[in-house]
Amino acid sequence: MSLRLYNTLTRSKEAFRPIDPAHVRMYVCGPTVYDLAHIGNARPIIVFDVLYRLLRQLHGEEAVTYVRNITDVDDKINARAAERGITIRELTEGTNAIFQSDVKALGCLDPDMQPRATEHIVEMVDLIERLVAKGFAYVAEEHVLFSPAAMDAAKGGWPRYGALANRSLDEMIAGARVDVAPYKREPTDFVLWKPSKAGEPGWPSPCGVATPGRPGWHIECSAMSWKRLISDFAGKIACEAAEANVFDIHGGGIDLVFPHHENEIAQTCCALNAPRMANVWMHNGFLQVEGEKMSKSLGNFITINELLHTGHFGGRKWTGEALRLAMLRTHYRQPIDWTVKALEEAEKTLDRWYGALENLPEDGAQPGEAFMAALQDDLNTPGAIAELFTMVGENPAQARASARLLGLLQMSPADWNALRQADLAIAPQAIEALIEARLAARAAKNWAESDRIRDELAAKGVALKDAKDPATGEMRTTWEAKR
Ligand code: AMP
Ligand code: ZN
């Protein structure tokens, strides 16, 4: 049994062979911290967290380095800070703090590193100057532009420009004809560096450009992956020199394939003379909400934070773990439809699973074999979860160990129950008072009132259970959170 992953670059599922099994390296494009992350943004975060956990399980915790960047320089950030009358730093710090707490609530491990773009300007300038020196980029009107045509003409042993997205340069030229900036030699040339206007953040520009400037979007990931996964480990990588600039896995959402990842590959290969940037390219499918594209104009735009802390979706808040389970019930490459019904089901499933773990001592159980086989088949999480449903009844300890590999069932059943009860639409004291009132109604044979109270509680997510106390023979009513 070995890990197989679908590679966007080769359009096939391949056995995963790390460059150095003692040092597996993964880079995932992280958030642009100008606004709260939406539930679509949560998908790559959760999916690659599962992959990170699986790699740690297979290769050892110390053997995996996961880097997820924070984009803190961007035109949207500048515009939003100006709009709100705060500094860029205040905006990016505040947004990032909420992002970190949101993804923690989703049960995600911290990546080993979360580098910020603004802390890697030196590496970006270094790469840009190499590209210009080698003839892959040029300076025009204080911009620095990358030339895909120059990349292809050089025949440098790297894949042609467009190989990842499976598009030809001619197709792209035809597609890019509208509104081409005058300083571009070809419509497909893309920005590595641009001049900053007064009031915009700026750094000393590369290649002798006098005006301070700022990076284009794509160069930051070439710079951060190079610095954090390649040069910081120089000398520690057991591989041939020609391969020294290649790392194992690069991930992100499917919308990043073109142009972002295509351009990252172009920059990295040409600047570092690398045959490839990463061996495996993985992309998650898109998330839509109740069958529609999520957008602000449709009014169905929903942030992770709102799902966790408000009633904006389905009229109630949701546990981070239910959000996570709902996300993983669809295979990562498929589109996912985000629905209230799926969240309700996820929460019911977790109630059941935690219920099965009550009084189960912690032990050294390992994940089940069929579960592992599903997960290793290109992260088949729906298959792995189907195995969990079976396992929970047959071997709860093994089910718990398996679920934990998905980042689920991390807390104790008591903590889960407390969390669910804290989330109820009614306080526990009020429930107890209604139970008393119902028992009184039953004693008076007022069945209509007794039923009304039970229904009122059910509507608030509380289920009642009547049973005779075996010691006294008296009727006793207990309750549990159930949705
Ligand atoms: P952005 O902040 O738009 O650059 O997106 C951050 C990450 O979220 C990228 O990996 C995107 O591909 C991903 N992403 C954005 N929107 C969605 C969506 N609706 N469904 C799934 N992934 C998304
Ligand atoms: Zn990126």
Short mmCIF file of C-alpha atoms and ligand atoms in Angstrom, two decimals:
data_model
loop_
_atom_site.label_atom_id
_atom_site.label_comp_id
_atom_site.label_asym_id
_atom_site.label_seq_id
_atom_site.Cartn_x
_atom_site.Cartn_y
_atom_site.Cartn_z
CA MET A 1 0.00 0.00 0.00
CA SER A 2 1.51 3.30 -0.98
CA LEU A 3 0.31 6.84 -1.40
CA ARG A 4 -1.02 7.78 -4.82
CA LEU A 5 -1.80 11.38 -5.72
CA TYR A 6 -3.43 12.96 -8.74
CA ASN A 7 -0.95 15.28 -10.43
CA THR A 8 -2.46 18.19 -12.38
CA LEU A 9 0.77 18.43 -14.39
CA THR A 10 0.57 14.89 -15.79
CA ARG A 11 -3.21 14.59 -15.50
CA SER A 12 -2.88 11.21 -13.84
CA LYS A 13 -2.75 9.49 -10.49
CA GLU A 14 0.83 8.58 -9.63
CA ALA A 15 2.66 6.82 -6.83
CA PHE A 16 4.09 9.50 -4.57
CA ARG A 17 7.87 9.23 -4.30
CA PRO A 18 9.40 11.93 -2.12
CA ILE A 19 12.68 13.40 -3.35
CA ASP A 20 14.06 12.65 0.13
CA PRO A 21 11.76 10.44 2.25
CA ALA A 22 13.36 11.87 5.39
CA HIS A 23 12.41 15.36 4.30
CA VAL A 24 9.09 15.70 2.49
CA ARG A 25 8.31 19.28 1.41
CA MET A 26 4.93 20.80 0.59
CA TYR A 27 3.92 24.37 -0.30
CA VAL A 28 0.31 25.59 -0.41
CA CYS A 29 -0.83 29.04 -1.52
CA GLY A 30 -2.39 30.73 1.49
CA PRO A 31 -4.80 33.60 2.03
CA THR A 32 -4.59 37.21 0.93
CA VAL A 33 -5.31 38.87 4.25
CA TYR A 34 -7.58 41.74 3.22
CA ASP A 35 -10.90 40.26 4.37
CA LEU A 36 -12.23 37.32 6.39
CA ALA A 37 -11.72 33.94 4.75
CA HIS A 38 -14.87 32.48 3.20
CA ILE A 39 -15.91 28.86 3.39
CA GLY A 40 -14.48 28.24 -0.12
CA ASN A 41 -11.07 29.34 1.17
CA ALA A 42 -11.45 26.79 3.96
CA ARG A 43 -11.43 23.95 1.45
CA PRO A 44 -7.72 23.97 0.50
CA ILE A 45 -6.86 24.65 4.15
CA ILE A 46 -8.71 21.50 5.31
CA VAL A 47 -7.75 19.30 2.35
CA PHE A 48 -4.03 20.02 2.60
CA ASP A 49 -4.19 19.67 6.38
CA VAL A 50 -5.41 16.11 5.82
CA LEU A 51 -2.56 15.51 3.37
CA TYR A 52 -0.09 16.98 5.89
CA ARG A 53 -1.39 14.64 8.61
CA LEU A 54 -1.21 11.66 6.26
CA LEU A 55 2.37 12.47 5.20
CA ARG A 56 3.37 12.78 8.86
CA GLN A 57 1.76 9.41 9.56
CA LEU A 58 3.58 7.77 6.64
CA HIS A 59 7.00 9.44 6.92
CA GLY A 60 7.20 10.60 10.55
CA GLU A 61 6.23 13.94 12.07
CA GLU A 62 9.71 15.38 11.84
CA ALA A 63 10.12 14.39 8.20
CA VAL A 64 7.48 16.72 6.75
CA THR A 65 7.78 20.46 6.16
CA TYR A 66 4.55 22.24 5.25
CA VAL A 67 4.73 25.88 4.19
CA ARG A 68 1.59 27.97 3.67
CA ASN A 69 2.20 31.60 2.83
CA ILE A 70 0.38 34.73 3.90
CA THR A 71 -0.08 37.28 1.12
CA ASP A 72 0.20 40.63 2.86
CA VAL A 73 1.04 42.83 -0.12
CA ASP A 74 -1.73 43.24 -2.68
CA ASP A 75 -3.76 46.02 -4.32
CA LYS A 76 -6.92 44.78 -2.58
CA ILE A 77 -5.16 45.19 0.77
CA ASN A 78 -4.14 48.77 -0.05
CA ALA A 79 -7.66 49.66 -1.17
CA ARG A 80 -9.36 48.08 1.87
CA ALA A 81 -6.99 49.75 4.38
CA ALA A 82 -7.63 53.14 2.75
CA GLU A 83 -11.39 52.50 2.78
CA ARG A 84 -11.34 51.69 6.49
CA GLY A 85 -8.88 54.44 7.39
CA ILE A 86 -6.39 52.07 9.02
CA THR A 87 -2.80 51.20 8.23
CA ILE A 88 -1.96 48.27 5.98
CA ARG A 89 -0.22 46.57 8.88
CA GLU A 90 -3.32 46.96 11.09
CA LEU A 91 -5.52 45.46 8.38
CA THR A 92 -3.24 42.50 7.60
CA GLU A 93 -2.47 41.74 11.27
CA GLY A 94 -6.14 41.89 12.28
CA THR A 95 -7.33 39.77 9.33
CA ASN A 96 -4.57 37.24 9.87
CA ALA A 97 -5.38 36.86 13.58
CA ILE A 98 -9.00 35.98 12.75
CA PHE A 99 -7.86 33.63 9.97
CA GLN A 100 -5.58 31.77 12.40
CA SER A 101 -8.35 31.32 14.96
CA ASP A 102 -10.86 30.28 12.25
CA VAL A 103 -8.63 27.54 10.88
CA LYS A 104 -7.78 26.34 14.37
CA ALA A 105 -11.52 25.94 15.01
CA LEU A 106 -11.64 23.81 11.85
CA GLY A 107 -9.18 21.42 13.52
CA CYS A 108 -6.20 22.27 11.31
CA LEU A 109 -2.62 21.90 12.49
CA ASP A 110 -0.39 24.93 12.13
CA PRO A 111 1.84 24.54 9.08
CA ASP A 112 5.55 24.39 9.97
CA MET A 113 5.96 27.86 8.50
CA GLN A 114 3.64 30.65 7.44
CA PRO A 115 5.94 33.08 5.70
CA ARG A 116 4.71 36.56 4.77
CA ALA A 117 5.29 38.07 1.37
CA THR A 118 6.53 41.37 2.86
CA GLU A 119 9.30 39.47 4.64
CA HIS A 120 10.62 37.98 1.39
CA ILE A 121 11.08 41.03 -0.80
CA VAL A 122 14.86 40.43 -0.88
CA GLU A 123 14.37 36.94 -2.35
CA MET A 124 11.84 38.28 -4.87
CA VAL A 125 14.27 40.97 -6.02
CA ASP A 126 17.02 38.33 -6.26
CA LEU A 127 14.87 36.09 -8.51
CA ILE A 128 13.76 39.03 -10.66
CA GLU A 129 17.36 40.17 -11.23
CA ARG A 130 18.38 36.64 -12.23
CA LEU A 131 15.50 36.50 -14.69
CA VAL A 132 16.46 39.80 -16.30
CA ALA A 133 20.17 38.83 -16.41
CA LYS A 134 19.30 35.58 -18.19
CA GLY A 135 17.03 37.28 -20.72
CA PHE A 136 13.71 35.85 -19.47
CA ALA A 137 12.46 39.21 -18.23
CA TYR A 138 12.84 42.87 -19.20
CA VAL A 139 12.34 46.32 -17.76
CA ALA A 140 9.76 48.62 -19.38
CA GLU A 141 8.33 51.85 -17.99
CA GLU A 142 9.61 50.99 -14.49
CA HIS A 143 7.87 47.61 -14.59
CA VAL A 144 9.68 44.30 -14.83
CA LEU A 145 7.92 41.78 -17.07
CA PHE A 146 8.40 38.07 -17.63
CA SER A 147 8.40 36.78 -21.20
CA PRO A 148 6.87 33.31 -21.68
CA ALA A 149 8.08 33.41 -25.30
CA ALA A 150 11.68 33.77 -24.08
CA MET A 151 11.13 30.85 -21.71
CA ASP A 152 9.97 28.57 -24.53
CA ALA A 153 12.68 29.76 -26.96
CA ALA A 154 15.41 28.82 -24.45
CA LYS A 155 14.42 25.12 -24.40
CA GLY A 156 15.86 24.85 -20.93
CA GLY A 157 14.70 21.33 -20.11
CA TRP A 158 11.67 22.55 -18.21
CA PRO A 159 8.06 22.05 -19.30
CA ARG A 160 6.79 24.53 -21.92
CA TYR A 161 4.83 27.56 -20.70
CA GLY A 162 1.19 26.43 -20.45
CA ALA A 163 2.01 22.78 -19.66
CA LEU A 164 0.31 22.84 -16.27
CA ALA A 165 -2.87 24.51 -17.51
CA ASN A 166 -2.74 22.48 -20.74
CA ARG A 167 -3.01 25.58 -22.92
CA SER A 168 -0.87 26.63 -25.88
CA LEU A 169 0.90 29.97 -25.98
CA ASP A 170 -1.00 30.87 -29.19
CA GLU A 171 -4.32 30.22 -27.46
CA MET A 172 -3.22 32.41 -24.58
CA ILE A 173 -2.07 35.21 -26.89
CA ALA A 174 -5.48 35.13 -28.60
CA GLY A 175 -7.22 35.19 -25.22
CA ALA A 176 -5.16 38.08 -23.88
CA ARG A 177 -5.63 40.58 -26.73
CA VAL A 178 -8.00 42.90 -24.88
CA ASP A 179 -6.65 45.80 -22.90
CA VAL A 180 -2.97 44.86 -23.06
CA ALA A 181 -0.78 47.26 -21.07
CA PRO A 182 1.36 49.37 -23.49
CA TYR A 183 4.65 48.42 -21.83
CA LYS A 184 4.22 44.69 -22.60
CA ARG A 185 6.09 43.32 -25.62
CA GLU A 186 3.65 40.39 -25.89
CA PRO A 187 0.13 40.17 -24.46
CA THR A 188 1.09 37.09 -22.41
CA ASP A 189 4.01 38.81 -20.63
CA PHE A 190 3.24 39.14 -16.95
CA VAL A 191 4.30 41.54 -14.21
CA LEU A 192 7.12 40.62 -11.83
CA TRP A 193 7.48 44.11 -10.34
CA LYS A 194 5.62 47.39 -10.68
CA PRO A 195 6.22 50.96 -9.54
CA SER A 196 4.37 52.20 -6.44
CA LYS A 197 2.54 55.49 -6.39
CA ALA A 198 2.92 57.91 -3.48
CA GLY A 199 1.14 56.51 -0.43
CA GLU A 200 1.38 52.91 -1.63
CA PRO A 201 3.80 50.51 0.04
CA GLY A 202 7.08 50.37 -1.86
CA TRP A 203 10.54 48.81 -1.67
CA PRO A 204 13.80 49.57 -3.52
CA SER A 205 13.26 48.27 -7.06
CA PRO A 206 15.41 45.68 -8.86
CA CYS A 207 17.50 46.25 -12.02
CA GLY A 208 18.31 49.89 -11.32
CA VAL A 209 14.69 51.10 -11.57
CA ALA A 210 14.69 54.38 -9.61
CA THR A 211 11.08 54.49 -8.37
CA PRO A 212 10.33 52.28 -5.37
CA GLY A 213 7.97 49.47 -6.30
CA ARG A 214 6.21 46.32 -5.22
CA PRO A 215 6.05 42.75 -6.44
CA GLY A 216 3.48 41.26 -8.80
CA TRP A 217 1.40 38.49 -7.29
CA HIS A 218 3.11 35.37 -8.66
CA ILE A 219 6.73 36.06 -7.74
CA GLU A 220 6.07 35.85 -4.00
CA CYS A 221 5.35 32.11 -4.09
CA SER A 222 8.46 31.39 -6.19
CA ALA A 223 10.48 33.38 -3.64
CA MET A 224 8.94 31.91 -0.49
CA SER A 225 8.99 28.28 -1.63
CA TRP A 226 12.62 28.69 -2.76
CA LYS A 227 13.72 30.33 0.49
CA ARG A 228 11.74 28.13 2.90
CA LEU A 229 11.87 24.75 1.15
CA ILE A 230 15.12 24.90 -0.83
CA SER A 231 17.76 27.39 0.27
CA ASP A 232 17.07 27.15 4.02
CA PHE A 233 17.76 23.42 3.68
CA ALA A 234 20.76 23.71 1.33
CA GLY A 235 23.26 20.99 2.11
CA LYS A 236 20.65 18.86 3.82
CA ILE A 237 18.93 17.62 0.71
CA ALA A 238 19.92 14.17 -0.46
CA CYS A 239 19.46 14.56 -4.21
CA GLU A 240 21.31 15.31 -7.41
CA ALA A 241 22.40 18.89 -8.04
CA ALA A 242 20.16 19.31 -11.10
CA GLU A 243 17.17 18.47 -8.94
CA ALA A 244 18.24 20.60 -6.01
CA ASN A 245 15.65 23.30 -6.68
CA VAL A 246 12.67 20.95 -6.91
CA PHE A 247 10.35 20.27 -3.96
CA ASP A 248 7.70 17.59 -3.59
CA ILE A 249 4.13 18.92 -3.53
CA HIS A 250 2.53 22.23 -4.46
CA GLY A 251 -1.15 22.82 -3.78
CA GLY A 252 -4.02 25.26 -3.98
CA GLY A 253 -7.51 25.73 -5.41
CA ILE A 254 -8.23 24.84 -9.04
CA ASP A 255 -8.58 28.55 -9.93
CA LEU A 256 -4.88 29.00 -9.21
CA VAL A 257 -3.70 26.66 -11.99
CA PHE A 258 -3.74 29.54 -14.46
CA PRO A 259 -2.19 32.00 -14.37
CA HIS A 260 -0.81 31.82 -10.82
CA HIS A 261 0.81 28.38 -10.73
CA GLU A 262 1.77 28.41 -14.41
CA ASN A 263 3.66 31.66 -13.74
CA GLU A 264 5.24 30.38 -10.53
CA ILE A 265 6.66 27.46 -12.54
CA ALA A 266 7.95 29.78 -15.26
CA GLN A 267 9.70 32.10 -12.79
CA THR A 268 11.23 29.33 -10.67
CA CYS A 269 12.44 27.15 -13.54
CA CYS A 270 13.98 30.05 -15.48
CA ALA A 271 15.56 31.82 -12.50
CA LEU A 272 16.97 28.71 -10.83
CA ASN A 273 17.55 26.59 -13.92
CA ALA A 274 15.26 23.96 -12.42
CA PRO A 275 13.80 21.14 -14.52
CA ARG A 276 10.54 21.49 -12.54
CA MET A 277 9.32 23.56 -9.62
CA ALA A 278 7.46 20.80 -7.73
CA ASN A 279 6.96 17.15 -8.60
CA VAL A 280 3.25 16.93 -7.77
CA TRP A 281 0.68 19.69 -8.37
CA MET A 282 -2.58 19.26 -6.50
CA HIS A 283 -5.73 21.34 -6.83
CA ASN A 284 -9.01 21.23 -4.95
CA GLY A 285 -12.32 21.72 -6.75
CA PHE A 286 -14.59 24.66 -6.09
CA LEU A 287 -17.23 25.09 -3.43
CA GLN A 288 -20.71 26.42 -4.18
CA VAL A 289 -23.52 27.21 -1.77
CA GLU A 290 -26.92 25.48 -1.99
CA GLY A 291 -26.38 24.86 -5.71
CA GLU A 292 -25.24 28.38 -6.61
CA LYS A 293 -21.91 30.07 -7.11
CA MET A 294 -21.02 31.87 -3.89
CA SER A 295 -20.97 35.63 -4.43
CA LYS A 296 -21.62 38.81 -2.52
CA SER A 297 -24.24 39.89 -5.07
CA LEU A 298 -26.26 36.68 -4.63
CA GLY A 299 -26.25 37.23 -0.87
CA ASN A 300 -24.96 33.69 -0.23
CA PHE A 301 -21.38 34.69 0.56
CA ILE A 302 -20.46 33.07 3.85
CA THR A 303 -17.29 33.35 5.93
CA ILE A 304 -15.82 30.66 8.19
CA ASN A 305 -16.20 33.11 11.06
CA GLU A 306 -19.95 33.58 10.42
CA LEU A 307 -20.52 29.82 10.33
CA LEU A 308 -18.73 29.41 13.65
CA HIS A 309 -20.13 32.39 15.50
CA THR A 310 -23.39 33.64 13.98
CA GLY A 311 -26.70 32.30 12.70
CA HIS A 312 -26.19 33.57 9.15
CA PHE A 313 -26.30 30.10 7.61
CA GLY A 314 -29.16 27.81 8.56
CA GLY A 315 -30.19 30.08 11.44
CA ARG A 316 -27.63 28.73 13.89
CA LYS A 317 -23.92 28.45 14.54
CA TRP A 318 -21.97 25.31 13.73
CA THR A 319 -19.10 23.50 15.39
CA GLY A 320 -15.80 23.67 13.51
CA GLU A 321 -15.70 19.89 13.52
CA ALA A 322 -19.05 19.63 11.70
CA LEU A 323 -17.75 22.06 9.08
CA ARG A 324 -14.65 19.90 8.68
CA LEU A 325 -16.55 16.62 8.39
CA ALA A 326 -18.99 18.15 5.88
CA MET A 327 -16.04 19.36 3.81
CA LEU A 328 -14.35 15.95 3.78
CA ARG A 329 -17.44 14.00 2.75
CA THR A 330 -16.79 15.12 -0.84
CA HIS A 331 -13.60 14.12 -2.64
CA TYR A 332 -11.29 17.13 -2.84
CA ARG A 333 -11.17 17.22 -6.64
CA GLN A 334 -14.95 17.22 -7.04
CA PRO A 335 -17.02 20.37 -6.79
CA ILE A 336 -18.72 20.56 -3.39
CA ASP A 337 -22.21 21.87 -2.66
CA TRP A 338 -22.29 23.53 0.77
CA THR A 339 -25.73 22.99 2.29
CA VAL A 340 -27.45 23.32 5.66
CA LYS A 341 -28.61 19.72 5.26
CA ALA A 342 -25.04 18.44 4.94
CA LEU A 343 -24.02 20.35 8.08
CA GLU A 344 -26.95 18.94 10.04
CA GLU A 345 -25.99 15.43 8.93
CA ALA A 346 -22.35 16.00 9.86
CA GLU A 347 -23.30 17.15 13.33
CA LYS A 348 -25.63 14.18 13.87
CA THR A 349 -22.85 11.85 12.72
CA LEU A 350 -20.43 13.41 15.21
CA ASP A 351 -23.00 13.07 18.01
CA ARG A 352 -23.23 9.38 17.18
CA TRP A 353 -19.48 8.85 16.88
CA TYR A 354 -18.65 10.67 20.09
CA GLY A 355 -21.45 8.68 21.76
CA ALA A 356 -19.74 5.45 20.70
CA LEU A 357 -16.46 6.62 22.26
CA GLU A 358 -17.87 7.31 25.71
CA ASN A 359 -15.88 5.50 28.43
CA LEU A 360 -13.39 4.25 25.85
CA PRO A 361 -9.90 4.54 27.38
CA GLU A 362 -7.08 6.10 25.36
CA ASP A 363 -4.96 3.35 23.83
CA GLY A 364 -2.37 2.88 21.13
CA ALA A 365 -4.84 1.85 18.40
CA GLN A 366 -3.79 2.50 14.82
CA PRO A 367 -5.98 3.54 11.88
CA GLY A 368 -7.78 0.70 10.09
CA GLU A 369 -6.30 -0.88 6.96
CA ALA A 370 -9.23 -0.25 4.60
CA PHE A 371 -9.45 3.31 5.92
CA MET A 372 -5.75 3.87 5.18
CA ALA A 373 -6.11 2.33 1.73
CA ALA A 374 -8.90 4.79 0.88
CA LEU A 375 -6.97 7.77 2.19
CA GLN A 376 -3.84 6.76 0.31
CA ASP A 377 -5.83 6.53 -2.90
CA ASP A 378 -5.55 10.24 -3.75
CA LEU A 379 -7.09 11.32 -0.43
CA ASN A 380 -10.36 9.47 -0.95
CA THR A 381 -11.93 10.99 2.17
CA PRO A 382 -15.53 9.98 1.29
CA GLY A 383 -14.30 6.37 1.06
CA ALA A 384 -12.34 6.71 4.30
CA ILE A 385 -15.39 8.16 6.07
CA ALA A 386 -17.56 5.28 4.79
CA GLU A 387 -15.04 2.96 6.48
CA LEU A 388 -15.40 4.98 9.68
CA PHE A 389 -19.16 4.38 9.75
CA THR A 390 -18.53 0.64 9.74
CA MET A 391 -15.59 0.76 12.14
CA VAL A 392 -17.36 2.79 14.83
CA GLY A 393 -19.67 -0.15 15.60
CA GLU A 394 -17.06 -2.87 15.28
CA ASN A 395 -13.87 -1.39 16.67
CA PRO A 396 -14.37 2.06 18.24
CA ALA A 397 -10.70 2.42 19.29
CA GLN A 398 -9.57 1.86 15.71
CA ALA A 399 -12.31 4.20 14.49
CA ARG A 400 -11.07 6.93 16.82
CA ALA A 401 -7.46 6.52 15.69
CA SER A 402 -8.62 6.65 12.06
CA ALA A 403 -10.84 9.70 12.56
CA ARG A 404 -8.01 11.53 14.29
CA LEU A 405 -5.90 11.13 11.18
CA LEU A 406 -8.60 13.16 9.41
CA GLY A 407 -8.41 15.75 12.20
CA LEU A 408 -11.76 14.55 13.62
CA LEU A 409 -12.76 13.21 17.09
CA GLN A 410 -9.87 15.08 18.68
CA MET A 411 -11.72 15.98 21.89
CA SER A 412 -13.28 13.88 24.64
CA PRO A 413 -16.99 12.92 24.34
CA ALA A 414 -17.62 15.02 27.46
CA ASP A 415 -16.06 18.10 25.86
CA TRP A 416 -18.06 17.49 22.68
CA ASN A 417 -21.30 17.26 24.67
CA ALA A 418 -20.44 20.42 26.56
CA LEU A 419 -19.71 22.21 23.29
CA ARG A 420 -22.98 21.05 21.74
CA GLN A 421 -24.96 22.06 24.82
CA ALA A 422 -23.29 25.45 24.97
CA ASP A 423 -24.46 25.87 21.39
CA LEU A 424 -28.10 25.13 22.21
CA ALA A 425 -30.69 27.78 21.55
CA ILE A 426 -31.80 27.41 25.19
CA ALA A 427 -29.93 27.41 28.52
CA PRO A 428 -29.69 24.09 30.43
CA GLN A 429 -31.48 25.63 33.45
CA ALA A 430 -34.44 26.56 31.25
CA ILE A 431 -34.52 22.99 29.92
CA GLU A 432 -34.64 21.60 33.46
CA ALA A 433 -37.48 24.00 34.33
CA LEU A 434 -39.49 22.86 31.28
CA ILE A 435 -38.88 19.21 32.18
CA GLU A 436 -40.32 19.90 35.63
CA ALA A 437 -43.34 21.61 34.10
CA ARG A 438 -43.84 18.68 31.75
CA LEU A 439 -43.67 16.14 34.57
CA ALA A 440 -46.28 18.18 36.44
CA ALA A 441 -48.51 18.25 33.35
CA ARG A 442 -48.13 14.48 32.97
CA ALA A 443 -49.00 13.93 36.65
CA ALA A 444 -52.18 15.95 35.97
CA LYS A 445 -52.77 13.83 32.83
CA ASN A 446 -52.58 16.99 30.70
CA TRP A 447 -51.08 15.15 27.68
CA ALA A 448 -51.56 18.08 25.32
CA GLU A 449 -49.40 20.34 27.48
CA SER A 450 -46.85 17.59 28.02
CA ASP A 451 -46.53 17.10 24.23
CA ARG A 452 -46.37 20.85 23.62
CA ILE A 453 -43.40 21.16 25.97
CA ARG A 454 -41.64 18.23 24.33
CA ASP A 455 -42.16 19.80 20.88
CA GLU A 456 -40.98 23.20 22.10
CA LEU A 457 -37.74 21.65 23.32
CA ALA A 458 -37.32 19.57 20.16
CA ALA A 459 -37.56 22.77 18.12
CA LYS A 460 -34.65 24.09 20.19
CA GLY A 461 -32.56 20.99 19.51
CA VAL A 462 -33.25 19.16 22.78
CA ALA A 463 -34.48 15.56 22.81
CA LEU A 464 -36.18 14.13 25.90
CA LYS A 465 -35.96 10.57 27.11
CA ASP A 466 -38.45 9.17 29.66
CA ALA A 467 -37.46 6.18 31.76
CA LYS A 468 -38.49 4.65 35.05
CA ASP A 469 -35.92 5.02 37.80
CA PRO A 470 -35.12 1.33 38.55
CA ALA A 471 -34.60 2.10 42.27
CA THR A 472 -37.77 4.06 43.01
CA GLY A 473 -40.02 3.15 40.08
CA GLU A 474 -40.59 6.87 39.53
CA MET A 475 -40.71 8.40 36.04
CA ARG A 476 -37.52 10.34 35.26
CA THR A 477 -36.82 12.50 32.22
CA THR A 478 -33.32 13.12 30.86
CA TRP A 479 -32.34 15.26 27.89
CA GLU A 480 -29.66 15.46 25.25
CA ALA A 481 -28.70 17.87 22.51
CA LYS A 482 -29.91 16.54 19.19
CA ARG A 483 -30.12 18.23 15.86
P1 AMP B 1 -7.83 33.68 -2.62
O1 AMP B 1 -7.77 34.38 -1.29
O2 AMP B 1 -8.99 34.03 -3.47
O3 AMP B 1 -6.51 33.74 -3.35
O4 AMP B 1 -8.06 32.13 -2.30
C1 AMP B 1 -7.33 31.41 -1.34
C2 AMP B 1 -7.46 29.93 -1.64
O5 AMP B 1 -8.85 29.55 -1.61
C3 AMP B 1 -6.97 29.53 -3.02
O6 AMP B 1 -6.33 28.27 -2.91
C4 AMP B 1 -8.24 29.43 -3.84
O7 AMP B 1 -8.08 28.55 -4.91
C5 AMP B 1 -9.21 28.88 -2.82
N1 AMP B 1 -10.61 29.18 -3.14
C6 AMP B 1 -11.15 30.41 -3.34
N2 AMP B 1 -12.49 30.33 -3.58
C7 AMP B 1 -12.81 29.01 -3.51
C8 AMP B 1 -14.04 28.26 -3.64
N3 AMP B 1 -15.22 28.84 -3.88
N4 AMP B 1 -13.98 26.91 -3.50
C9 AMP B 1 -12.81 26.29 -3.24
N5 AMP B 1 -11.62 26.92 -3.10
C10 AMP B 1 -11.61 28.27 -3.22
ZN ZN B 2 0.99 30.97 -4.77
#
